[in-house]
């Protein structure tokens, strides 16, 4: 509580817990002793009953509550920052995260809330089934939370394609995660392709297509890697190509900023890259052959000379910091949003 | 320390004689008058049932098929009359209930065992069906012994009895009846009796073997009320003495093992048999807030309105903590609901409050159906019930689909060290939270909105609510136990033994009140006091009031102290309310002020009193219930032949007598003003306290007696009356034994008082000579 806060002065008496009475053995003490009780033990014929609680020994301790603070709410909540998720997304955007990834993050978060006119927000927890029959609580509350409730869809409706796809997702929630993943990939790739075939195909078609795409992607990935290697070698040898590369980097930056699909957080960290998100690459590959090159340039330290090297290092560091939520929180001194 | 209180009346020999005469008179033909023993003299249950309808059914050997045949009619097996169509409609529904599927299993376990633990989830139909199953197997009209089913709450006992009477196609009060405090709706025909657990306990005091009953069903045992806990310990002993008595303990929670172990035999490692029946509930989705709420009341109201605005049809149940909070919330919800209906064309919103002190007829109103759409084709109306945790278990309101749970309830806590029992708002338990959520799934899949985070649910809530026995002052319980013939309190089989300190305090208080002698045995006064459904201090005050010739006044004050606050102080009309109260103010304190109010209330014409209460900021409800309580207590006093003669009003000792009589009960709740300022210090327990701002008493009173210690950030004493130390030393010499006091202001003052008394005595002697 700051200086400006109301001061709560409270006089505490000399012996607020009346230990004097506890120490003096009165009539009650004598009576219990005469009936075979010994100090320190609990009453009853079955003192070792595991069902007994500590309250049988020392009574119940209760905190005095004289305000309307909600459960779990500490009085000094002004000091802690909560709900800075919005700020984080803004910073993310400023620091080169694509609108798309930011928006999808926001969406997942918002979908966890059921928002209404009165501003009460709720996160879905477990579902209480008939407790006797099954005590299985649905652990994956998050997955549940992702589902869009009908009112949600009504309220949001920012991106029609998105929400329609969300609905589809809901209808097939029991399908394997693989499917969903591939769909996500699909979404991302389709975005980069200027929404060519994002929502036209039916679900089954989509599945088949995505499978195909996956196979294709794997192939393409290997190809791309090879190519990238080659190109790196080439770049090492031929400094003439500087012009071309500068152009490519410009393009890459532009693409990163202008929302035409860019590295997500996992993509930027080298070790996770191949396994986690292999599929944006081939598509990109099609579009601009030099892009993978620039990606590598930013993530790992490919020897680049002079001003360029410094600059790319700087960008890489910054990007790393922005991608890492923990680091960002530390920088901004945000406590768990 | 010597404990007999009678001997402190040595200077009033005539009065003492009167009291003892009253006692003798009371004990003589007590048994005949005692309503609890009426069965010993009355002919056994009138047999209206034609036994032919039960032909072929042997007691304790019946089967489901046989019972069903009897149920199928066409004649009512209990009355012999034609069964109505409604009966068969209900019967069809009853056969669908989950308990019915396990009727065979139940009967087998019931017939094979003396004690059975039955766990039926909400919605299983246990409260209505199991007693009927028992009825067909016990055949009470053969044995003349009834079946009792206890409920922790009066409303539940009433409403369940009504339902079961309908199910059995009999008139409520005849074959099926209920017996709650202040209302006995049973007759000599009664075979099945619903009652509060407290009533059964009172019966046990006069009939330790409960010989009227062949089967006792303890329902809602998981609620662990004080009376249920004592009854359970008692029934374990009664079961040993009476092998023919059957006991069914019904609970709704999953900690059935605790009950099984308790009712088993410890030496043989035998647990009581358990029958579990799943409940028919619908799934309830639970929602948490993403962050802790700053104001749970505000959040609760917004949530309710949000549900009303956006969720499909279905009634809402909101849990809040106390009467004031609930009434305030109801008012705001009504206003907002009306506005929503006007502005956004939502359906009409009907708001009901529900709390324990509400009179039963108003409590029944919550069962009204939700309002219809305001216009044809409009959105359907919605009912909101704002309730204390009374709606958590016993009371089932059909149609509830949404539950809003802020996670708090008012719970009683007792601190034996400073002898303060208070209702404090504290977090509920996990079990409670699940119960609350379950309320949403009674009629169809529902939703429960918890106004706290999932993390808070896991970390801040305890698993099970503490039973009442761990949270109460046990003075009246110990008195009851003594009356029940249980002397060894250390080895009494409590399901959860109370803390030793609590027990010590209770014994000590009873000793000071002279209800227990120095050997710990019940005194005559104690036996008389146990007849009253009151705190021992109040009972003792009532009994000794005739010594001070103000029995009628003390009776009124006792009644007023045992009902909710009679003064109303609405937040927006505080000044007017205070002014109205000032009219009745008595300079000597709040007890006398309350008495003035009561006298004024009684002098009103019966038709006008409600209006009068409204005008004077008084609670009509509290005053009428005080009137009711007064009549009930008067019956007991008359039975004990306590002299009701009073001092004439113009006598200058009229009020002094009353104040002295107050001291006779409350000499342990006295505080003395400190020289340092306006703080007071409680005698013996040495707690710093302030006079509650509501008092009419000025700050100049040196010694005050208080009714209630209010625990807040500041400690207040409420309902205070000024007294004189001479009275205290005279009336309770054991408690005001100067040697037992610590050095300090209070001791000095007492020493001075003692000197004054001695001087005066000397002077009196001299003048007499």
Short mmCIF file of N, CA and C in Angstrom, two decimals, chain A residues 10-11 13-22 26-29 31-32 35-37 41-46 49-53 55-60 62 64-75 77-78 82-83 113-133 135 151, chain B residues 121 254 258 261 266 276 279 281 283-296 302-303 305-306 311 340 344 408 413 417-418 424-425 427 434 437-438 449-452 454 460-461 466 470-471 487 489-493 495 497-501 504-505 507-508 511 517-520 684-685 687-688 712-713 742:
data_model
loop_
_atom_site.label_atom_id
_atom_site.label_comp_id
_atom_site.label_asym_id
_atom_site.label_seq_id
_atom_site.Cartn_x
_atom_site.Cartn_y
_atom_site.Cartn_z
N UNK A 10 -4.81 -0.66 13.58
CA UNK A 10 -5.56 -1.60 14.39
C UNK A 10 -4.83 -1.83 15.69
N UNK A 11 -5.56 -1.68 16.74
CA UNK A 11 -4.94 -1.90 18.04
C UNK A 11 -5.05 -3.38 18.39
N UNK A 13 -4.65 -6.14 21.27
CA UNK A 13 -4.59 -6.15 22.73
C UNK A 13 -3.34 -6.90 23.22
N UNK A 14 -3.15 -6.80 24.49
CA UNK A 14 -1.95 -7.33 25.11
C UNK A 14 -1.79 -8.83 24.84
N UNK A 15 -2.88 -9.55 24.93
CA UNK A 15 -2.82 -11.00 24.75
C UNK A 15 -4.00 -11.41 23.86
N UNK A 16 -3.88 -11.13 22.56
CA UNK A 16 -5.05 -11.30 21.70
C UNK A 16 -5.53 -12.74 21.60
N UNK A 17 -4.67 -13.68 21.87
CA UNK A 17 -5.11 -15.07 21.77
C UNK A 17 -5.42 -15.67 23.13
N UNK A 18 -5.39 -14.82 24.13
CA UNK A 18 -5.70 -15.25 25.50
C UNK A 18 -4.94 -16.50 25.91
N UNK A 19 -3.66 -16.45 25.77
CA UNK A 19 -2.85 -17.60 26.16
C UNK A 19 -2.88 -17.80 27.67
N UNK A 20 -3.25 -16.74 28.37
CA UNK A 20 -3.34 -16.85 29.83
C UNK A 20 -4.33 -17.95 30.21
N UNK A 21 -5.46 -17.96 29.49
CA UNK A 21 -6.47 -18.97 29.79
C UNK A 21 -5.94 -20.36 29.45
N UNK A 22 -5.23 -20.45 28.34
CA UNK A 22 -4.70 -21.74 27.92
C UNK A 22 -3.74 -22.31 28.96
N UNK A 26 -8.09 -24.86 34.18
CA UNK A 26 -9.36 -24.60 34.85
C UNK A 26 -10.18 -25.85 35.06
N UNK A 27 -11.46 -25.62 35.30
CA UNK A 27 -12.38 -26.72 35.58
C UNK A 27 -12.43 -27.72 34.42
N UNK A 28 -12.52 -27.19 33.20
CA UNK A 28 -12.62 -28.05 32.03
C UNK A 28 -11.41 -28.95 31.88
N UNK A 29 -10.26 -28.36 32.10
CA UNK A 29 -9.01 -29.10 32.02
C UNK A 29 -9.01 -30.25 33.02
N UNK A 31 -11.59 -31.66 34.40
CA UNK A 31 -12.60 -32.66 34.05
C UNK A 31 -12.08 -33.63 32.99
N UNK A 32 -11.46 -33.06 31.97
CA UNK A 32 -10.96 -33.91 30.89
C UNK A 32 -9.87 -34.84 31.40
N UNK A 35 -11.16 -37.76 33.17
CA UNK A 35 -11.79 -38.76 32.31
C UNK A 35 -10.77 -39.47 31.42
N UNK A 36 -9.52 -39.26 31.69
CA UNK A 36 -8.51 -40.05 31.01
C UNK A 36 -7.89 -39.37 29.79
N UNK A 37 -8.06 -38.08 29.70
CA UNK A 37 -7.45 -37.37 28.58
C UNK A 37 -6.06 -36.93 29.00
N UNK A 41 -3.17 -34.79 23.31
CA UNK A 41 -3.87 -35.79 22.50
C UNK A 41 -5.24 -35.25 22.10
N UNK A 42 -5.87 -35.95 21.17
CA UNK A 42 -7.21 -35.52 20.78
C UNK A 42 -8.25 -36.39 21.48
N UNK A 43 -9.47 -35.90 21.47
CA UNK A 43 -10.55 -36.62 22.14
C UNK A 43 -11.02 -37.78 21.26
N UNK A 44 -11.85 -38.61 21.84
CA UNK A 44 -12.43 -39.70 21.06
C UNK A 44 -11.72 -41.01 21.30
N UNK A 45 -12.41 -42.12 21.02
CA UNK A 45 -11.84 -43.43 21.31
C UNK A 45 -10.85 -43.90 20.24
N UNK A 46 -10.81 -43.22 19.16
CA UNK A 46 -10.02 -43.70 18.03
C UNK A 46 -9.08 -42.60 17.56
N UNK A 49 -7.39 -42.47 14.01
CA UNK A 49 -8.22 -42.54 12.81
C UNK A 49 -7.66 -41.63 11.73
N UNK A 50 -7.33 -42.20 10.59
CA UNK A 50 -6.74 -41.35 9.53
C UNK A 50 -7.70 -40.30 9.00
N UNK A 51 -8.99 -40.49 9.29
CA UNK A 51 -9.96 -39.51 8.77
C UNK A 51 -10.02 -38.24 9.61
N UNK A 52 -9.40 -38.27 10.76
CA UNK A 52 -9.42 -37.06 11.59
C UNK A 52 -8.50 -35.99 11.01
N UNK A 53 -8.91 -34.76 11.16
CA UNK A 53 -8.08 -33.67 10.65
C UNK A 53 -7.36 -32.98 11.80
N UNK A 55 -7.76 -30.14 12.73
CA UNK A 55 -8.69 -29.26 13.44
C UNK A 55 -9.21 -29.91 14.71
N UNK A 56 -9.19 -31.23 14.77
CA UNK A 56 -9.62 -31.91 15.98
C UNK A 56 -8.64 -31.70 17.11
N UNK A 57 -7.46 -31.30 16.76
CA UNK A 57 -6.44 -31.08 17.78
C UNK A 57 -6.35 -29.62 18.18
N UNK A 58 -6.26 -28.77 17.20
CA UNK A 58 -5.97 -27.36 17.51
C UNK A 58 -7.07 -26.40 17.10
N UNK A 59 -8.15 -26.91 16.56
CA UNK A 59 -9.22 -26.01 16.13
C UNK A 59 -8.95 -25.46 14.75
N UNK A 60 -9.86 -24.64 14.31
CA UNK A 60 -9.78 -24.12 12.94
C UNK A 60 -9.24 -22.71 12.98
N UNK A 62 -8.91 -19.26 10.96
CA UNK A 62 -9.60 -18.57 9.87
C UNK A 62 -9.03 -17.16 9.72
N UNK A 64 -9.58 -13.32 8.80
CA UNK A 64 -10.70 -12.40 8.84
C UNK A 64 -10.86 -11.71 7.49
N UNK A 65 -12.06 -11.72 6.98
CA UNK A 65 -12.29 -11.09 5.69
C UNK A 65 -13.35 -10.01 5.84
N UNK A 66 -12.97 -8.79 5.53
CA UNK A 66 -13.96 -7.71 5.68
C UNK A 66 -14.03 -6.85 4.42
N UNK A 67 -13.78 -7.48 3.28
CA UNK A 67 -13.87 -6.74 2.03
C UNK A 67 -14.57 -7.63 1.02
N UNK A 68 -14.67 -7.16 -0.20
CA UNK A 68 -15.31 -8.00 -1.21
C UNK A 68 -14.32 -8.44 -2.27
N UNK A 69 -13.07 -8.55 -1.87
CA UNK A 69 -12.08 -9.06 -2.81
C UNK A 69 -12.45 -10.49 -3.17
N UNK A 70 -12.31 -10.80 -4.44
CA UNK A 70 -12.65 -12.15 -4.87
C UNK A 70 -11.66 -13.17 -4.36
N UNK A 71 -12.04 -14.42 -4.53
CA UNK A 71 -11.18 -15.51 -4.07
C UNK A 71 -9.87 -15.50 -4.85
N UNK A 72 -8.78 -15.58 -4.12
CA UNK A 72 -7.48 -15.61 -4.76
C UNK A 72 -6.95 -14.24 -5.11
N UNK A 73 -7.73 -13.20 -4.84
CA UNK A 73 -7.30 -11.84 -5.16
C UNK A 73 -6.61 -11.24 -3.96
N UNK A 74 -5.37 -10.86 -4.13
CA UNK A 74 -4.66 -10.23 -3.02
C UNK A 74 -4.93 -8.73 -3.07
N UNK A 75 -4.83 -8.12 -1.93
CA UNK A 75 -5.16 -6.70 -1.84
C UNK A 75 -4.28 -5.82 -2.70
N UNK A 77 -3.09 -5.88 -5.60
CA UNK A 77 -3.06 -6.25 -7.01
C UNK A 77 -2.61 -5.12 -7.92
N UNK A 78 -2.63 -3.89 -7.44
CA UNK A 78 -2.23 -2.78 -8.32
C UNK A 78 -0.77 -2.92 -8.70
N UNK A 82 -0.99 -7.48 -14.87
CA UNK A 82 -1.65 -8.63 -15.48
C UNK A 82 -2.29 -8.15 -16.77
N UNK A 83 -2.61 -9.07 -17.61
CA UNK A 83 -3.30 -8.72 -18.85
C UNK A 83 -2.44 -7.92 -19.81
N UNK A 113 -11.99 -17.06 -24.06
CA UNK A 113 -12.89 -16.24 -23.25
C UNK A 113 -14.27 -16.19 -23.90
N UNK A 114 -15.22 -16.16 -23.05
CA UNK A 114 -16.55 -15.91 -23.59
C UNK A 114 -16.85 -14.48 -23.20
N UNK A 115 -16.78 -13.66 -24.18
CA UNK A 115 -16.96 -12.27 -23.83
C UNK A 115 -18.39 -11.82 -24.02
N UNK A 116 -18.81 -10.92 -23.23
CA UNK A 116 -20.17 -10.45 -23.35
C UNK A 116 -20.25 -8.98 -23.05
N UNK A 117 -21.45 -8.49 -23.01
CA UNK A 117 -21.67 -7.08 -22.83
C UNK A 117 -21.19 -6.62 -21.46
N UNK A 118 -21.33 -7.53 -20.48
CA UNK A 118 -20.99 -7.12 -19.13
C UNK A 118 -19.53 -7.35 -18.78
N UNK A 119 -18.79 -7.74 -19.80
CA UNK A 119 -17.35 -7.77 -19.64
C UNK A 119 -16.82 -8.87 -18.74
N UNK A 120 -17.66 -9.86 -18.45
CA UNK A 120 -17.13 -10.97 -17.66
C UNK A 120 -16.49 -11.95 -18.63
N UNK A 121 -15.31 -12.35 -18.32
CA UNK A 121 -14.63 -13.30 -19.18
C UNK A 121 -14.40 -14.58 -18.41
N UNK A 122 -14.52 -15.67 -19.10
CA UNK A 122 -14.35 -16.95 -18.43
C UNK A 122 -13.47 -17.88 -19.25
N UNK A 123 -12.76 -18.71 -18.56
CA UNK A 123 -11.96 -19.74 -19.19
C UNK A 123 -12.65 -21.06 -18.89
N UNK A 124 -12.77 -21.86 -19.92
CA UNK A 124 -13.46 -23.12 -19.71
C UNK A 124 -12.58 -24.08 -18.91
N UNK A 125 -13.16 -24.68 -17.91
CA UNK A 125 -12.44 -25.68 -17.12
C UNK A 125 -12.97 -27.05 -17.44
N UNK A 126 -12.93 -27.93 -16.46
CA UNK A 126 -13.38 -29.29 -16.69
C UNK A 126 -14.90 -29.32 -16.80
N UNK A 127 -15.39 -30.44 -17.26
CA UNK A 127 -16.84 -30.63 -17.28
C UNK A 127 -17.19 -31.62 -16.19
N UNK A 128 -18.16 -31.25 -15.41
CA UNK A 128 -18.57 -32.07 -14.28
C UNK A 128 -19.56 -33.10 -14.77
N UNK A 129 -19.11 -34.35 -14.88
CA UNK A 129 -20.04 -35.41 -15.25
C UNK A 129 -20.64 -35.92 -13.95
N UNK A 130 -21.50 -36.87 -14.07
CA UNK A 130 -22.03 -37.50 -12.88
C UNK A 130 -20.85 -38.05 -12.10
N UNK A 131 -20.58 -37.49 -10.93
CA UNK A 131 -19.31 -37.73 -10.27
C UNK A 131 -19.10 -39.18 -9.87
N UNK A 132 -20.20 -39.88 -9.64
CA UNK A 132 -20.02 -41.23 -9.17
C UNK A 132 -19.52 -42.14 -10.29
N UNK A 133 -20.05 -41.97 -11.47
CA UNK A 133 -19.74 -42.88 -12.56
C UNK A 133 -18.32 -42.67 -13.06
N UNK A 135 -14.90 -40.09 -12.84
CA UNK A 135 -14.27 -38.92 -12.25
C UNK A 135 -13.27 -38.33 -13.23
N UNK A 151 -21.55 -17.79 -29.93
CA UNK A 151 -21.61 -16.34 -29.74
C UNK A 151 -20.28 -15.71 -30.09
N UNK B 121 -25.98 -40.03 -5.03
CA UNK B 121 -25.69 -38.69 -5.51
C UNK B 121 -26.98 -37.89 -5.65
N UNK B 254 -18.42 -38.38 -1.63
CA UNK B 254 -17.66 -39.59 -1.91
C UNK B 254 -16.81 -40.04 -0.74
N UNK B 258 -15.22 -42.82 5.25
CA UNK B 258 -15.19 -42.29 6.60
C UNK B 258 -16.41 -42.77 7.38
N UNK B 261 -16.15 -46.60 8.04
CA UNK B 261 -15.24 -46.91 9.13
C UNK B 261 -15.86 -46.56 10.46
N UNK B 266 -14.23 -51.26 15.01
CA UNK B 266 -12.82 -50.98 14.84
C UNK B 266 -11.97 -52.21 15.13
N UNK B 276 -23.93 -47.82 -3.05
CA UNK B 276 -23.78 -46.57 -3.77
C UNK B 276 -24.68 -46.56 -5.00
N UNK B 279 -26.12 -40.91 -9.38
CA UNK B 279 -27.19 -39.94 -9.55
C UNK B 279 -27.44 -39.69 -11.01
N UNK B 281 -27.49 -37.08 -13.17
CA UNK B 281 -27.23 -35.66 -13.37
C UNK B 281 -26.73 -35.46 -14.79
N UNK B 283 -24.25 -33.35 -17.51
CA UNK B 283 -22.93 -32.72 -17.42
C UNK B 283 -23.03 -31.21 -17.19
N UNK B 284 -22.13 -30.72 -16.41
CA UNK B 284 -22.07 -29.29 -16.14
C UNK B 284 -20.71 -28.78 -16.57
N UNK B 285 -20.72 -27.83 -17.46
CA UNK B 285 -19.46 -27.24 -17.89
C UNK B 285 -19.04 -26.21 -16.86
N UNK B 286 -17.80 -26.23 -16.50
CA UNK B 286 -17.33 -25.29 -15.48
C UNK B 286 -16.44 -24.24 -16.13
N UNK B 287 -16.68 -23.03 -15.76
CA UNK B 287 -15.88 -21.91 -16.27
C UNK B 287 -15.21 -21.19 -15.12
N UNK B 288 -13.98 -20.79 -15.34
CA UNK B 288 -13.26 -20.01 -14.35
C UNK B 288 -12.96 -18.64 -14.92
N UNK B 289 -12.72 -17.70 -14.06
CA UNK B 289 -12.27 -16.41 -14.57
C UNK B 289 -10.78 -16.53 -14.85
N UNK B 290 -10.30 -15.78 -15.86
CA UNK B 290 -8.86 -15.87 -16.16
C UNK B 290 -8.00 -15.23 -15.07
N UNK B 291 -8.59 -14.29 -14.37
CA UNK B 291 -7.84 -13.61 -13.32
C UNK B 291 -8.71 -13.50 -12.07
N UNK B 292 -8.10 -13.32 -10.90
CA UNK B 292 -8.92 -13.12 -9.70
C UNK B 292 -9.79 -11.87 -9.83
N UNK B 293 -10.96 -11.92 -9.24
CA UNK B 293 -11.86 -10.77 -9.31
C UNK B 293 -11.58 -9.83 -8.14
N UNK B 294 -11.67 -8.55 -8.42
CA UNK B 294 -11.43 -7.59 -7.35
C UNK B 294 -12.63 -7.47 -6.42
N UNK B 295 -13.81 -7.64 -6.98
CA UNK B 295 -15.02 -7.50 -6.17
C UNK B 295 -15.97 -8.64 -6.58
N UNK B 296 -16.11 -9.60 -5.68
CA UNK B 296 -16.85 -10.77 -6.11
C UNK B 296 -18.35 -10.51 -6.25
N UNK B 302 -22.66 -8.98 -12.50
CA UNK B 302 -22.41 -8.84 -13.94
C UNK B 302 -22.55 -10.18 -14.64
N UNK B 303 -22.07 -11.21 -13.98
CA UNK B 303 -22.17 -12.54 -14.59
C UNK B 303 -23.63 -12.94 -14.78
N UNK B 305 -26.22 -11.03 -15.12
CA UNK B 305 -26.84 -10.24 -16.18
C UNK B 305 -26.33 -10.68 -17.55
N UNK B 306 -25.06 -11.02 -17.58
CA UNK B 306 -24.51 -11.48 -18.84
C UNK B 306 -25.16 -12.78 -19.28
N UNK B 311 -27.29 -16.09 -22.72
CA UNK B 311 -27.42 -17.55 -22.70
C UNK B 311 -28.87 -17.95 -22.96
N UNK B 340 -32.81 -4.00 -18.64
CA UNK B 340 -32.44 -4.85 -19.78
C UNK B 340 -33.66 -5.20 -20.61
N UNK B 344 -33.02 -3.75 -24.11
CA UNK B 344 -32.51 -4.75 -25.05
C UNK B 344 -33.52 -5.83 -25.36
N UNK B 408 -17.41 -18.13 -1.85
CA UNK B 408 -17.42 -17.79 -0.43
C UNK B 408 -18.72 -18.23 0.21
N UNK B 413 -17.37 -19.90 13.06
CA UNK B 413 -16.09 -20.29 13.65
C UNK B 413 -16.14 -19.96 15.12
N UNK B 417 -10.59 -19.68 23.03
CA UNK B 417 -9.72 -18.90 23.91
C UNK B 417 -10.34 -17.56 24.27
N UNK B 418 -10.90 -16.90 23.27
CA UNK B 418 -11.53 -15.62 23.60
C UNK B 418 -13.05 -15.77 23.64
N UNK B 424 -18.15 -15.87 9.87
CA UNK B 424 -17.18 -15.14 9.06
C UNK B 424 -17.27 -15.60 7.62
N UNK B 425 -17.08 -14.65 6.75
CA UNK B 425 -17.06 -15.00 5.33
C UNK B 425 -15.72 -15.68 5.05
N UNK B 427 -13.58 -18.82 2.44
CA UNK B 427 -13.67 -19.60 1.21
C UNK B 427 -14.34 -20.94 1.46
N UNK B 434 -17.98 -28.25 -5.82
CA UNK B 434 -18.50 -29.25 -6.74
C UNK B 434 -20.01 -29.42 -6.54
N UNK B 437 -21.71 -26.59 -8.24
CA UNK B 437 -21.72 -26.78 -9.69
C UNK B 437 -22.78 -27.80 -10.07
N UNK B 438 -22.86 -28.87 -9.27
CA UNK B 438 -23.81 -29.94 -9.57
C UNK B 438 -25.25 -29.46 -9.61
N UNK B 449 -20.38 -21.00 -13.42
CA UNK B 449 -19.39 -19.94 -13.58
C UNK B 449 -18.74 -19.67 -12.22
N UNK B 450 -17.50 -20.01 -12.12
CA UNK B 450 -16.79 -19.77 -10.86
C UNK B 450 -16.03 -18.46 -10.97
N UNK B 451 -16.22 -17.62 -10.00
CA UNK B 451 -15.61 -16.29 -10.08
C UNK B 451 -14.23 -16.29 -9.45
N UNK B 452 -13.47 -17.31 -9.79
CA UNK B 452 -12.09 -17.38 -9.35
C UNK B 452 -11.34 -18.21 -10.38
N UNK B 454 -8.84 -21.17 -11.93
CA UNK B 454 -8.72 -22.61 -11.71
C UNK B 454 -7.60 -22.87 -10.70
N UNK B 460 -6.38 -22.78 -3.15
CA UNK B 460 -6.87 -22.02 -2.00
C UNK B 460 -8.01 -22.71 -1.26
N UNK B 461 -8.61 -23.69 -1.87
CA UNK B 461 -9.76 -24.31 -1.22
C UNK B 461 -9.36 -25.61 -0.53
N UNK B 466 -15.26 -28.21 7.08
CA UNK B 466 -15.18 -28.71 8.44
C UNK B 466 -16.57 -28.94 9.00
N UNK B 470 -16.72 -28.83 14.88
CA UNK B 470 -15.40 -28.22 15.04
C UNK B 470 -15.48 -26.70 15.00
N UNK B 471 -16.67 -26.18 14.70
CA UNK B 471 -16.77 -24.74 14.49
C UNK B 471 -17.69 -24.06 15.50
N UNK B 487 -21.55 -39.21 30.16
CA UNK B 487 -20.69 -38.48 31.08
C UNK B 487 -19.25 -38.46 30.63
N UNK B 489 -17.02 -37.60 28.28
CA UNK B 489 -16.93 -36.82 27.04
C UNK B 489 -15.63 -37.09 26.30
N UNK B 490 -14.64 -37.57 27.03
CA UNK B 490 -13.35 -37.81 26.40
C UNK B 490 -13.43 -38.99 25.44
N UNK B 491 -14.21 -40.00 25.82
CA UNK B 491 -14.26 -41.19 24.97
C UNK B 491 -15.54 -41.31 24.17
N UNK B 492 -16.35 -40.28 24.17
CA UNK B 492 -17.55 -40.32 23.33
C UNK B 492 -17.12 -40.37 21.87
N UNK B 493 -17.82 -41.22 21.13
CA UNK B 493 -17.37 -41.49 19.77
C UNK B 493 -17.81 -40.42 18.78
N UNK B 495 -17.48 -38.43 15.40
CA UNK B 495 -16.91 -38.74 14.09
C UNK B 495 -15.67 -37.86 13.87
N UNK B 497 -13.64 -35.55 16.50
CA UNK B 497 -13.63 -35.02 17.87
C UNK B 497 -13.34 -33.53 17.87
N UNK B 498 -14.06 -32.77 18.68
CA UNK B 498 -13.76 -31.34 18.78
C UNK B 498 -12.43 -31.12 19.47
N UNK B 499 -11.86 -29.95 19.26
CA UNK B 499 -10.58 -29.64 19.88
C UNK B 499 -10.74 -29.66 21.40
N UNK B 500 -9.77 -30.21 22.11
CA UNK B 500 -9.88 -30.28 23.57
C UNK B 500 -10.16 -28.93 24.21
N UNK B 501 -9.57 -27.88 23.67
CA UNK B 501 -9.79 -26.56 24.28
C UNK B 501 -11.26 -26.14 24.20
N UNK B 504 -13.05 -27.98 26.87
CA UNK B 504 -12.75 -27.42 28.19
C UNK B 504 -13.56 -26.18 28.45
N UNK B 505 -13.60 -25.31 27.46
CA UNK B 505 -14.35 -24.08 27.62
C UNK B 505 -15.81 -24.34 27.92
N UNK B 507 -17.18 -26.99 29.25
CA UNK B 507 -17.36 -27.52 30.61
C UNK B 507 -17.23 -26.39 31.63
N UNK B 508 -16.24 -25.53 31.40
CA UNK B 508 -16.00 -24.44 32.33
C UNK B 508 -17.21 -23.50 32.39
N UNK B 511 -20.01 -25.00 34.23
CA UNK B 511 -19.73 -25.02 35.66
C UNK B 511 -20.01 -23.66 36.28
N UNK B 517 -22.07 -29.47 38.36
CA UNK B 517 -21.45 -29.26 39.67
C UNK B 517 -19.95 -29.54 39.55
N UNK B 518 -19.26 -29.44 40.67
CA UNK B 518 -17.81 -29.55 40.59
C UNK B 518 -17.32 -30.95 40.24
N UNK B 519 -18.22 -31.93 40.34
CA UNK B 519 -17.85 -33.28 39.90
C UNK B 519 -18.16 -33.47 38.41
N UNK B 520 -18.75 -32.47 37.83
CA UNK B 520 -19.10 -32.57 36.42
C UNK B 520 -20.46 -33.20 36.18
N UNK B 684 -11.80 -11.10 32.46
CA UNK B 684 -11.11 -12.40 32.44
C UNK B 684 -10.39 -12.72 31.13
N UNK B 685 -11.04 -12.51 30.01
CA UNK B 685 -10.36 -12.85 28.76
C UNK B 685 -9.49 -11.70 28.25
N UNK B 687 -9.72 -8.96 26.41
CA UNK B 687 -9.67 -8.52 25.02
C UNK B 687 -10.11 -7.06 24.94
N UNK B 688 -9.37 -6.29 24.16
CA UNK B 688 -9.76 -4.90 23.95
C UNK B 688 -10.94 -4.84 23.00
N UNK B 712 -14.31 -8.10 13.79
CA UNK B 712 -13.98 -7.46 12.52
C UNK B 712 -12.55 -6.96 12.67
N UNK B 713 -12.15 -5.99 11.85
CA UNK B 713 -10.80 -5.49 12.05
C UNK B 713 -10.69 -4.79 13.41
N UNK B 742 -6.11 -11.25 37.44
CA UNK B 742 -4.74 -10.76 37.28
C UNK B 742 -4.69 -9.33 37.78
#
